[in-house]
């Protein structure tokens, strides 16, 4: 659970920091040479999982401190993606670093300096929808010269995602949902233009905070006022623990979610990472909504 909470905190921090980036998502980066990379550092768990799926696990020499999948990453050198250390990165002798686009504002100086030292640095776009997730597969595939493998991964993942979407009952009223991505020290949820909002929309559900932009801090009073039918935790805690937490909050007994015992928990890693396991994450979210 600690890893999931750290990752979710990283996600919220990352998206907030993206507002300080200028032109990050329009930065088209590709390696026009035929150079292959043998020592890769990935600074985002979703990108790490994509690299493994493209068959490059053995060439990864470093990952972020919140990487935990696949199991092999435990053998890789760990780097704090929120506070990069140039000397530590250079010591790993990377020839390619896959960074997140938000790091242009958080660690831009370090990464620019690494570029000057001859390390290829590529910023991967922040995926906030399933469509953008597929684009990330393609972007990384192009960088590492695994275009065919990336196309195959997109096809397989899209097929699996479509199967989950088609299994959703369309003849029932849309459920009003509250997604809790962080509870301490303050409660955060997902608004519009976020990955979670896109998934809820695909699953024929209504995000109660879809009128808000991005990852949003919300008050308990506002959640109660919205009166969600379902409350879903993505924080890595058990469903029993989440139910206990919610029921201890004053006023929440008035909500439909508590009255109907529709307080659920899903695998935070699977649904928060725009990577190859997103179909499993979507499936767990579907089950939380309809089972």
C-alpha positions as a printed NumPy array, in Angstrom:
array([[  0.   ,   0.   ,   0.   ],
       [  2.901,   2.328,   0.715],
       [  4.095,   2.051,  -2.893],
       [  0.639,   2.771,  -4.267],
       [  0.183,   5.8  ,  -2.023],
       [  3.584,   7.121,  -3.12 ],
       [  2.676,   6.624,  -6.755],
       [ -0.68 ,   8.356,  -6.373],
       [  0.996,  11.265,  -4.586],
       [  3.464,  11.414,  -7.484],
       [  0.595,  11.463,  -9.995],
       [ -1.165,  14.328,  -8.245],
       [  2.08 ,  16.281,  -7.879],
       [  3.03 ,  15.614, -11.476],
       [ -0.243,  16.879, -12.906],
       [ -0.142,  20.012, -10.769],
       [  3.384,  20.684, -11.964],
       [  2.362,  20.209, -15.587],
       [  0.645,  23.593, -15.46 ],
       [  4.101,  25.12 , -15.15 ],
       [  5.322,  23.412, -18.306],
       [  5.211,  25.339, -21.548],
       [  4.586,  23.339, -24.724],
       [  5.429,  20.007, -23.095],
       [  2.807,  17.999, -24.929],
       [  3.746,  19.463, -28.296],
       [  7.382,  18.532, -28.046],
       [  7.772,  15.933, -30.775],
       [ 10.761,  13.805, -30.011],
       [ 12.003,  10.929, -32.053],
       [ 15.347,   9.423, -32.74 ],
       [ 15.874,   9.536, -36.487],
       [ 19.081,   7.543, -36.213],
       [ 19.221,   3.758, -36.062],
       [ 21.046,   3.798, -32.776],
       [ 19.989,   1.081, -30.345],
       [ 20.038,   1.682, -26.614],
       [ 21.626,  -0.754, -24.202],
       [ 21.397,   1.116, -20.878],
       [ 17.977,   2.638, -20.313],
       [ 16.668,   4.499, -17.267],
       [ 12.894,   4.851, -16.961],
       [ 11.61 ,   7.474, -14.525],
       [  7.899,   6.552, -14.619],
       [  6.382,   3.128, -13.744],
       [  4.023,   3.066, -16.739],
       [  6.929,   3.666, -19.125],
       [  8.9  ,   0.903, -17.43 ],
       [  6.047,  -1.542, -17.961],
       [  5.828,  -0.527, -21.624],
       [  9.558,  -1.116, -22.113],
       [  9.251,  -4.59 , -20.61 ],
       [  6.344,  -5.392, -22.928],
       [  8.472,  -4.276, -25.87 ],
       [ 11.101,  -6.828, -24.848],
       [ 13.641,  -4.402, -23.402],
       [ 13.619,  -5.429, -19.752],
       [ 17.235,  -6.591, -19.825],
       [ 18.377,  -3.229, -21.154],
       [ 16.803,  -1.278, -18.292],
       [ 19.463,  -0.308, -15.734],
       [ 17.409,   2.067, -13.607],
       [ 13.823,   2.863, -12.616],
       [ 11.981,   5.219, -10.268],
       [ 11.672,   4.574,  -6.543],
       [  7.937,   3.827,  -6.965],
       [  8.418,   1.16 ,  -9.649],
       [  7.248,  -2.255,  -8.449],
       [  6.198,  -4.13 , -11.596],
       [  7.204,  -6.494, -13.022],
       [  9.027,  -8.187, -10.155],
       [ 12.319,  -7.891, -12.   ],
       [ 12.455,  -4.133, -11.281],
       [ 13.549,  -4.913,  -7.732],
       [ 16.945,  -5.719,  -9.226],
       [ 17.268,  -2.339, -10.935],
       [ 18.929,   0.804,  -9.599],
       [ 16.318,   3.146,  -8.07 ],
       [ 16.129,   6.917,  -8.638],
       [ 13.894,   9.496,  -6.984],
       [ 11.99 ,  10.855,  -9.992],
       [ 10.867,  13.912,  -8.026],
       [ 14.415,  14.932,  -7.143],
       [ 16.95 ,  13.733,  -9.665],
       [ 20.634,  13.529,  -8.84 ],
       [ 22.874,  14.048, -11.861],
       [ 25.889,  12.259, -10.421],
       [ 23.856,   9.201,  -9.445],
       [ 22.282,   9.03 , -12.902],
       [ 25.625,   9.366, -14.68 ],
       [ 27.095,   6.645, -12.468],
       [ 24.577,   4.225, -13.989],
       [ 26.036,   5.074, -17.44 ],
       [ 22.693,   5.377, -19.284],
       [ 22.521,   5.988, -23.02 ],
       [ 18.77 ,   6.723, -22.847],
       [ 16.567,   8.263, -20.155],
       [ 12.792,   8.189, -20.52 ],
       [ 11.442,  11.079, -18.464],
       [  7.938,  12.34 , -17.819],
       [  7.015,  15.633, -19.49 ],
       [  6.42 ,  17.305, -16.112],
       [ 10.101,  16.846, -15.312],
       [ 10.913,  19.687, -17.671],
       [  9.799,  21.971, -14.855],
       [ 10.862,  19.902, -11.849],
       [ 14.247,  18.606, -13.017],
       [ 14.816,  20.403, -16.295],
       [ 18.293,  21.654, -15.379],
       [ 19.522,  18.193, -14.423],
       [ 18.111,  16.573, -17.559],
       [ 19.466,  19.316, -19.842],
       [ 22.864,  18.851, -18.245],
       [ 22.676,  15.114, -18.892],
       [ 21.891,  15.835, -22.543],
       [ 25.042,  17.929, -22.739],
       [ 26.922,  14.967, -21.296],
       [ 25.793,  12.871, -24.26 ],
       [ 22.801,  11.049, -22.752],
       [ 19.673,  10.84 , -24.895],
       [ 16.721,  12.228, -22.894],
       [ 13.167,  11.793, -24.166],
       [ 10.075,  13.228, -22.462],
       [  7.039,  10.954, -22.643],
       [  3.676,  12.678, -22.898],
       [  1.372,  12.639, -19.887],
       [ -1.451,  10.288, -20.905],
       [ -4.824,  11.403, -19.58 ],
       [ -7.019,   9.038, -21.604],
       [ -6.992,   5.563, -23.063],
       [ -6.328,   7.039, -26.503],
       [ -3.299,   8.912, -25.202],
       [ -2.081,   5.728, -23.525],
       [ -1.896,   4.021, -26.9  ],
       [ -0.019,   7.058, -28.214],
       [  2.533,   6.585, -25.407],
       [  3.101,   2.998, -26.551],
       [  3.757,   4.282, -30.073],
       [  6.009,   7.112, -28.889],
       [  8.213,   4.838, -26.822],
       [  8.256,   2.204, -29.562],
       [  9.543,   4.782, -32.033],
       [ 12.27 ,   5.993, -29.678],
       [ 13.639,   2.503, -29.025],
       [ 13.097,   1.256, -32.598],
       [ 10.402,  -1.223, -31.626],
       [  7.624,   0.179, -33.812],
       [  6.2  ,  -3.213, -34.832],
       [  6.114,  -4.428, -31.231],
       [  4.453,  -1.174, -30.148],
       [  1.772,  -1.491, -32.863],
       [  1.085,  -5.037, -31.675],
       [  0.86 ,  -3.893, -28.052],
       [ -1.607,  -1.149, -28.994],
       [ -3.75 ,  -3.631, -30.933],
       [ -3.808,  -6.182, -28.109],
       [ -4.491,  -3.64 , -25.37 ],
       [ -7.22 ,  -1.887, -27.351],
       [ -8.881,  -5.232, -28.064],
       [ -8.876,  -6.149, -24.357],
       [-10.154,  -2.699, -23.351],
       [-12.961,  -2.851, -25.914],
       [-14.064,  -6.228, -24.514],
       [-14.38 ,  -4.721, -21.042],
       [-16.318,  -1.708, -22.332],
       [-18.74 ,  -3.916, -24.301],
       [-19.467,  -5.957, -21.165],
       [-20.879,  -2.922, -19.316],
       [-24.694,  -2.961, -18.927],
       [-26.053,  -0.017, -20.924],
       [-29.703,  -0.439, -19.886],
       [-29.16 ,   0.745, -16.312],
       [-29.078,   4.367, -15.044],
       [-25.623,   5.894, -14.828],
       [-24.139,   5.551, -11.389],
       [-22.81 ,   8.713,  -9.743],
       [-19.241,   7.996,  -8.662],
       [-16.688,   9.567,  -6.347],
       [-13.091,   8.483,  -6.988],
       [-10.771,   8.995,  -4.015],
       [ -7.136,   9.11 ,  -5.083],
       [ -5.731,  10.491,  -1.829],
       [ -7.107,  10.881,   1.699],
       [ -4.18 ,  12.351,   3.621],
       [ -3.412,  15.045,   4.467],
       [ -6.309,  16.188,   2.258],
       [ -8.829,  14.416,   0.038],
       [ -8.128,  14.49 ,  -3.706],
       [-10.276,  13.256,  -6.558],
       [-10.11 ,  13.103, -10.348],
       [-11.892,  15.735, -12.439],
       [-12.148,  16.192, -16.178],
       [ -9.105,  15.691, -18.4  ],
       [ -7.799,  12.917, -16.174],
       [ -7.243,   9.254, -16.795],
       [ -9.816,   8.18 , -14.205],
       [-12.523,  10.426, -15.645],
       [-11.992,   8.94 , -19.096],
       [-12.311,   5.42 , -17.719],
       [-15.52 ,   6.231, -15.832],
       [-17.001,   7.726, -18.994],
       [-16.084,   4.622, -20.989],
       [-17.771,   2.491, -18.313],
       [-21.056,   4.392, -18.584],
       [-20.669,   6.025, -15.146],
       [-20.898,   9.666, -14.057],
       [-17.932,  11.239, -12.319],
       [-19.437,  13.535,  -9.671],
       [-16.491,  15.927,  -9.998],
       [-16.252,  15.951, -13.791],
       [-16.971,  19.702, -13.735],
       [-13.619,  20.278, -12.014],
       [-10.341,  20.402, -13.893],
       [ -7.604,  17.839, -13.292],
       [ -6.715,  16.355,  -9.918],
       [ -8.74 ,  18.312,  -7.427],
       [ -8.685,  18.798,  -3.665],
       [-12.244,  18.435,  -2.321],
       [-13.926,  18.918,   1.035],
       [-15.933,  16.306,   2.898],
       [-18.911,  18.662,   2.804],
       [-18.779,  18.866,  -0.978],
       [-18.603,  15.074,  -1.33 ],
       [-21.662,  14.689,   0.901],
       [-23.48 ,  17.339,  -1.127],
       [-22.734,  15.457,  -4.355],
       [-24.243,  12.324,  -2.748],
       [-22.443,   9.683,  -4.845],
       [-23.994,   6.262,  -5.437],
       [-20.546,   4.644,  -5.296],
       [-17.306,   5.642,  -3.605],
       [-14.117,   4.065,  -4.951],
       [-10.651,   4.166,  -3.411],
       [ -7.567,   3.865,  -5.619],
       [ -5.153,   4.267,  -2.707],
       [ -4.055,   0.665,  -2.313],
       [ -5.933,   0.012,   0.924],
       [ -8.278,  -2.907,   1.411],
       [-11.995,  -2.48 ,   0.833],
       [-12.648,  -3.173,   4.517],
       [-10.236,  -0.43 ,   5.591],
       [-11.732,   2.046,   3.135],
       [-15.258,   1.307,   4.362],
       [-14.113,   1.847,   7.929],
       [-12.475,   5.17 ,   6.997],
       [-15.543,   6.46 ,   5.151],
       [-17.995,   5.444,   7.886],
       [-15.893,   7.298,  10.46 ],
       [-16.345,  10.554,   8.554],
       [-19.158,  12.621,   9.976],
       [-22.125,  13.093,   7.679],
       [-21.224,  10.389,   5.174],
       [-23.948,   8.113,   6.522],
       [-26.371,  10.339,   4.597],
       [-24.881,   9.407,   1.208],
       [-26.324,   6.74 ,  -1.064],
       [-22.922,   5.041,  -1.193],
       [-22.874,   4.4  ,   2.552],
       [-26.591,   3.573,   2.766],
       [-26.251,   0.954,   0.01 ],
       [-22.797,  -0.217,   1.143],
       [-21.339,   0.766,  -2.227],
       [-17.872,   1.582,  -0.901],
       [-15.249,  -0.117,  -3.035],
       [-11.478,  -0.339,  -3.469],
       [ -9.547,  -1.134,  -6.643],
       [ -5.919,  -1.856,  -7.495],
       [ -4.392,   1.625,  -7.61 ],
       [ -1.348,   0.57 ,  -9.613],
       [ -3.348,  -1.005, -12.417],
       [ -5.736,   1.87 , -13.005],
       [ -3.38 ,   4.761, -12.257],
       [ -0.661,   3.683, -14.661],
       [ -1.368,   4.338, -18.347],
       [  0.464,   1.208, -19.368],
       [ -0.021,  -2.355, -20.671],
       [ -2.091,  -3.491, -17.665],
       [ -4.743,  -0.817, -18.143],
       [ -7.258,  -3.365, -19.399],
       [ -6.981,  -5.18 , -16.051],
       [ -7.421,  -1.877, -14.259],
       [-10.494,  -1.054, -16.32 ],
       [-11.908,  -4.506, -15.547],
       [-11.461,  -4.017, -11.789],
       [-13.149,  -0.622, -12.016],
       [-16.042,  -2.153, -13.961],
       [-16.454,  -4.829, -11.309],
       [-16.437,  -2.209,  -8.545],
       [-19.25 ,  -0.391, -10.314],
       [-21.459,  -3.281, -11.38 ],
       [-20.793,  -6.298,  -9.157]])
